[in-house]
Amino acid sequence: MNIVKVQLHNGERLPMLLDSQGLPVVAVNEWIMSRRNRSLNTLSNNLQELTPLYVWLESRGEDLFSLIRSGRFWPETFTSALIECLRRGQRKGKKLAKLAVRPDTFNKRLSTVLRFLNWCFYVVLSDQELGARREVISEVQDKVNHALKDGYHSKEPSNSEVKKGLTAMQARFLQDVLDPESAMLVSSPQTKLRNYLIVALMLLLGLRPGEVLSLRLEDVEFGALTNVRVRRRRISAEDTRSCPASVKRAGRILVLDYPRLEKLLNSYAMKDREIAVRRANGKRSNFFFLSRDGKPLSESSVQAIFKRVRRAYPGKLPGNLSAKSLRHSFTDGLRRELKLQGYSDDEIRAILMYLRGDTGRESQDTYIDYQGQSAEAQKAYWLKVAGSRGADDVPV
């Protein structure tokens, strides 16, 4: 089984699953086509999660649609064998496979397999010539759903020792390292300014890497107050990146009332970016952030920024520093500030929903350090009810 990426004439990319003979697996690729409104990464992950199912079917010599149309009941041993296959690691080339994947990985596989199997059942049930077999197949679908849903693992406990976001001191230090006027990290002036602006936009506005890399020139509106427009667009044929950046969440207008950052953004757009454009040999790009050769910047280049500063300052910055760390810092830090200003929980959720582009009220929960906040509240509570009895200098 192999996954390839196909680029259409309009610039859209779609992943495709090929069997062991290099031929497209029709059913699963049709399912992916029905979900083409989702991002390329999401669809590629879906195919990765479905690959064990087809490896298992191939090993048993089973054709999925023939199996469903037959109306045969799937015995417990059948579904148990499928669940066990989803639990196992998949061999990649000559690399040894892990004995078992993490519970979270297994649950993702199982969820995707369930969605795909239900789609396959509905395709078969839509056949008008089934007759009396429709009730039997529908009953088999219910039993398969019930058996597979019983296989879910409990969620892994979070690692409480690893803080996902940055402290205020770490956030300031990261900006000091990347600041174009700083000598802490040696790089070309154009690259250093660009990297600083990318990190600053993610840290101060809560932008995702895909949202930063999707920005066009017209999306940054300079004026008395600079606006940064996050827009959802179809993938352009001009985007030559193997994994084009995309905006997954709602579009929004973010006000950037930060004079120095506005000045640096304008300087980059007018001077440093134009230097990169001239290196592109006439192939002018409308994307705001460009590589040194004038092409749209890739997400791997953004991740390389964090990899470099992690290695350069291991004692000053956390070992898990990444683009997502900045999103955690933005969400958790802004929530604390809004709380201090007296906003209610409902108002805070609404504000964060808009600034983050969320469509669900619980989307930001995973980015908020509830554990850290609860520890602070507990300490204040202990001080009230126990006084100084827990102090270090109290004799035991």
CSV table of C-alpha atoms in Angstrom, one decimal, residues 199-389:
chain,number,residue,atom,x,y,z
A,199,VAL,CA,6.9,34.3,15.1
A,200,ALA,CA,5.5,37.7,16.3
A,201,LEU,CA,2.3,37.2,14.3
A,202,MET,CA,1.8,33.8,15.7
A,203,LEU,CA,2.6,34.8,19.3
A,204,LEU,CA,0.7,38.1,19.3
A,205,LEU,CA,-2.3,37.3,17.0
A,206,GLY,CA,-2.6,33.6,17.6
A,207,LEU,CA,-2.2,32.7,13.9
A,208,ARG,CA,-1.5,29.1,12.9
A,209,PRO,CA,1.5,28.4,10.6
A,210,GLY,CA,-0.9,27.7,7.7
A,211,GLU,CA,-2.6,31.0,8.2
A,212,VAL,CA,0.7,33.0,8.3
A,213,LEU,CA,1.9,31.2,5.2
A,214,SER,CA,-1.4,31.8,3.4
A,215,LEU,CA,-1.2,35.6,3.8
A,216,ARG,CA,-1.1,37.6,0.5
A,217,LEU,CA,0.2,41.1,0.1
A,218,GLU,CA,-3.3,42.6,0.1
A,219,ASP,CA,-4.1,40.8,3.4
A,220,VAL,CA,-1.9,43.1,5.4
A,221,GLU,CA,-3.6,46.5,5.3
A,222,PHE,CA,-1.4,49.3,6.5
A,223,GLY,CA,-3.1,52.5,7.9
A,224,ALA,CA,-3.8,54.3,11.2
A,225,LEU,CA,-4.5,50.8,12.5
A,226,THR,CA,-3.0,47.9,10.6
A,227,ASN,CA,-5.4,45.1,9.9
A,228,VAL,CA,-4.3,41.5,9.2
A,229,ARG,CA,-7.0,39.6,7.2
A,230,VAL,CA,-7.2,35.9,7.5
A,231,ARG,CA,-9.1,34.5,4.5
A,232,ARG,CA,-10.2,31.1,3.4
A,233,ARG,CA,-9.2,30.5,-0.2
A,234,ARG,CA,-9.0,27.6,-2.7
A,235,ILE,CA,-5.5,26.4,-3.3
A,236,SER,CA,-4.0,28.4,-6.1
A,237,ALA,CA,-2.2,26.8,-9.1
A,238,GLU,CA,0.6,29.3,-8.4
A,239,ASP,CA,1.3,27.6,-5.1
A,240,THR,CA,4.2,25.4,-6.0
A,241,ARG,CA,4.6,23.9,-2.5
A,242,SER,CA,4.2,20.1,-2.2
A,243,CYS,CA,2.0,20.7,0.9
A,244,PRO,CA,0.3,24.1,0.2
A,245,ALA,CA,-0.6,26.2,3.3
A,246,SER,CA,-4.3,26.5,4.0
A,247,VAL,CA,-6.7,28.3,6.4
A,248,LYS,CA,-8.8,25.6,8.2
A,249,ARG,CA,-10.8,27.9,10.5
A,250,ALA,CA,-13.1,30.9,10.0
A,251,GLY,CA,-11.8,34.0,8.3
A,252,ARG,CA,-11.4,37.1,10.4
A,253,ILE,CA,-9.9,40.6,10.6
A,254,LEU,CA,-7.3,41.1,13.3
A,255,VAL,CA,-6.2,44.6,14.4
A,256,LEU,CA,-2.5,45.0,14.9
A,257,ASP,CA,-2.0,48.1,17.2
A,258,TYR,CA,1.7,47.5,17.7
A,259,PRO,CA,3.7,50.4,16.1
A,260,ARG,CA,7.1,48.7,15.9
A,261,LEU,CA,5.8,45.5,14.4
A,262,GLU,CA,3.7,47.5,11.9
A,263,LYS,CA,6.8,49.4,10.9
A,264,LEU,CA,8.8,46.2,10.5
A,265,LEU,CA,6.0,44.5,8.4
A,266,ASN,CA,6.0,47.5,6.1
A,267,SER,CA,9.7,47.5,5.8
A,268,TYR,CA,9.7,43.8,4.9
A,269,ALA,CA,7.0,44.2,2.3
A,270,MET,CA,8.6,47.2,0.7
A,271,LYS,CA,12.3,46.2,0.8
A,272,ASP,CA,13.3,42.8,2.0
A,273,ARG,CA,10.5,40.9,0.3
A,274,GLU,CA,11.3,42.7,-3.0
A,275,ILE,CA,14.9,41.4,-2.8
A,276,ALA,CA,13.5,37.8,-2.7
A,277,VAL,CA,11.2,38.6,-5.6
A,278,ARG,CA,14.1,39.7,-7.8
A,279,ARG,CA,15.7,36.3,-7.2
A,280,ALA,CA,12.7,34.5,-8.6
A,281,ASN,CA,13.6,35.2,-12.3
A,282,GLY,CA,10.4,36.9,-13.2
A,283,LYS,CA,8.1,34.4,-11.4
A,284,ARG,CA,6.4,36.9,-9.1
A,285,SER,CA,4.4,35.5,-6.2
A,286,ASN,CA,1.7,37.3,-4.3
A,287,PHE,CA,2.3,35.5,-1.0
A,288,PHE,CA,3.5,37.8,1.8
A,289,PHE,CA,6.3,35.6,3.2
A,290,LEU,CA,8.7,34.2,0.7
A,291,SER,CA,11.9,32.1,0.7
A,292,ARG,CA,15.2,33.5,-0.3
A,293,ASP,CA,14.6,32.5,-4.0
A,294,GLY,CA,11.2,34.2,-4.1
A,295,LYS,CA,9.0,31.1,-3.7
A,296,PRO,CA,6.2,30.8,-1.2
A,297,LEU,CA,7.7,29.8,2.2
A,298,SER,CA,7.1,26.2,3.3
A,299,GLU,CA,5.9,25.1,6.7
A,300,SER,CA,9.1,23.0,7.1
A,301,SER,CA,11.0,26.3,7.0
A,302,VAL,CA,8.8,27.7,9.8
A,303,GLN,CA,9.4,24.6,11.9
A,304,ALA,CA,13.2,25.0,11.2
A,305,ILE,CA,13.1,28.4,13.0
A,306,PHE,CA,12.0,26.7,16.3
A,307,LYS,CA,14.4,23.8,15.8
A,308,ARG,CA,17.3,26.3,15.5
A,309,VAL,CA,16.5,28.4,18.5
A,310,ARG,CA,15.9,25.2,20.6
A,311,ARG,CA,19.3,24.0,19.8
A,312,ALA,CA,21.0,27.4,20.3
A,313,TYR,CA,19.4,28.1,23.7
A,314,PRO,CA,18.4,24.7,25.4
A,315,GLY,CA,18.4,26.2,28.9
A,316,LYS,CA,16.5,29.3,28.1
A,317,LEU,CA,13.7,27.8,25.9
A,318,PRO,CA,11.7,24.6,26.4
A,319,GLY,CA,12.7,21.5,24.5
A,320,ASN,CA,9.2,21.1,23.1
A,321,LEU,CA,9.1,24.6,21.6
A,322,SER,CA,7.1,24.7,18.3
A,323,ALA,CA,4.7,26.8,16.4
A,324,LYS,CA,1.9,25.2,18.5
A,325,SER,CA,3.6,26.4,21.7
A,326,LEU,CA,2.9,30.0,20.6
A,327,ARG,CA,-0.8,29.2,20.1
A,328,HIS,CA,-1.0,27.8,23.5
A,329,SER,CA,0.8,30.9,24.9
A,330,PHE,CA,-1.6,33.2,23.1
A,331,THR,CA,-4.8,31.4,24.1
A,332,ASP,CA,-3.9,30.8,27.7
A,333,GLY,CA,-2.2,34.2,28.2
A,334,LEU,CA,-5.1,36.1,26.7
A,335,ARG,CA,-7.7,34.2,28.7
A,336,ARG,CA,-5.8,35.2,31.9
A,337,GLU,CA,-5.8,38.8,30.9
A,338,LEU,CA,-9.5,38.8,30.0
A,339,LYS,CA,-10.3,37.2,33.4
A,340,LEU,CA,-8.3,39.9,35.2
A,341,GLN,CA,-10.3,42.6,33.4
A,342,GLY,CA,-13.5,41.1,34.7
A,343,TYR,CA,-15.0,39.4,31.6
A,344,SER,CA,-17.3,36.5,32.3
A,345,ASP,CA,-16.5,33.0,31.1
A,346,ASP,CA,-19.1,33.2,28.3
A,347,GLU,CA,-17.6,36.6,27.1
A,348,ILE,CA,-14.1,35.2,27.2
A,349,ARG,CA,-15.1,32.2,25.1
A,350,ALA,CA,-16.8,34.4,22.5
A,351,ILE,CA,-13.7,36.7,22.3
A,352,LEU,CA,-11.3,33.7,21.9
A,353,MET,CA,-13.6,32.1,19.3
A,354,TYR,CA,-13.4,35.2,17.1
A,355,LEU,CA,-9.6,35.8,17.6
A,356,ARG,CA,-8.8,32.1,17.0
A,357,GLY,CA,-11.3,31.6,14.2
A,358,ASP,CA,-13.0,28.8,16.1
A,359,THR,CA,-16.5,27.5,15.2
A,360,GLY,CA,-16.9,25.5,18.4
A,361,ARG,CA,-17.0,27.0,21.9
A,362,GLU,CA,-14.8,24.2,23.2
A,363,SER,CA,-12.0,24.4,20.6
A,364,GLN,CA,-9.7,26.5,22.7
A,365,ASP,CA,-10.0,24.3,25.8
A,366,THR,CA,-7.0,22.2,24.9
A,367,TYR,CA,-4.8,25.3,24.6
A,368,ILE,CA,-5.7,26.6,28.1
A,369,ASP,CA,-3.5,25.6,31.0
A,370,TYR,CA,-6.3,24.6,33.4
A,371,GLN,CA,-3.9,22.5,35.4
A,372,GLY,CA,-1.5,25.4,36.1
A,373,GLN,CA,-4.4,27.7,36.9
A,374,SER,CA,-6.0,25.2,39.2
A,375,ALA,CA,-2.7,24.7,41.0
A,376,GLU,CA,-2.5,28.5,41.7
A,377,ALA,CA,-6.1,28.5,43.0
A,378,GLN,CA,-5.3,25.5,45.2
A,379,LYS,CA,-2.4,27.2,46.8
A,380,ALA,CA,-4.5,30.3,47.5
A,381,TYR,CA,-7.2,28.0,49.0
A,382,TRP,CA,-4.6,26.1,51.1
A,383,LEU,CA,-3.2,29.4,52.4
A,384,LYS,CA,-6.7,30.5,53.6
A,385,VAL,CA,-7.7,27.2,55.3
A,386,ALA,CA,-4.4,26.1,56.6
A,387,GLY,CA,-2.5,29.3,57.1
A,388,SER,CA,1.3,29.0,57.2
A,389,ARG,CA,1.3,25.3,58.3
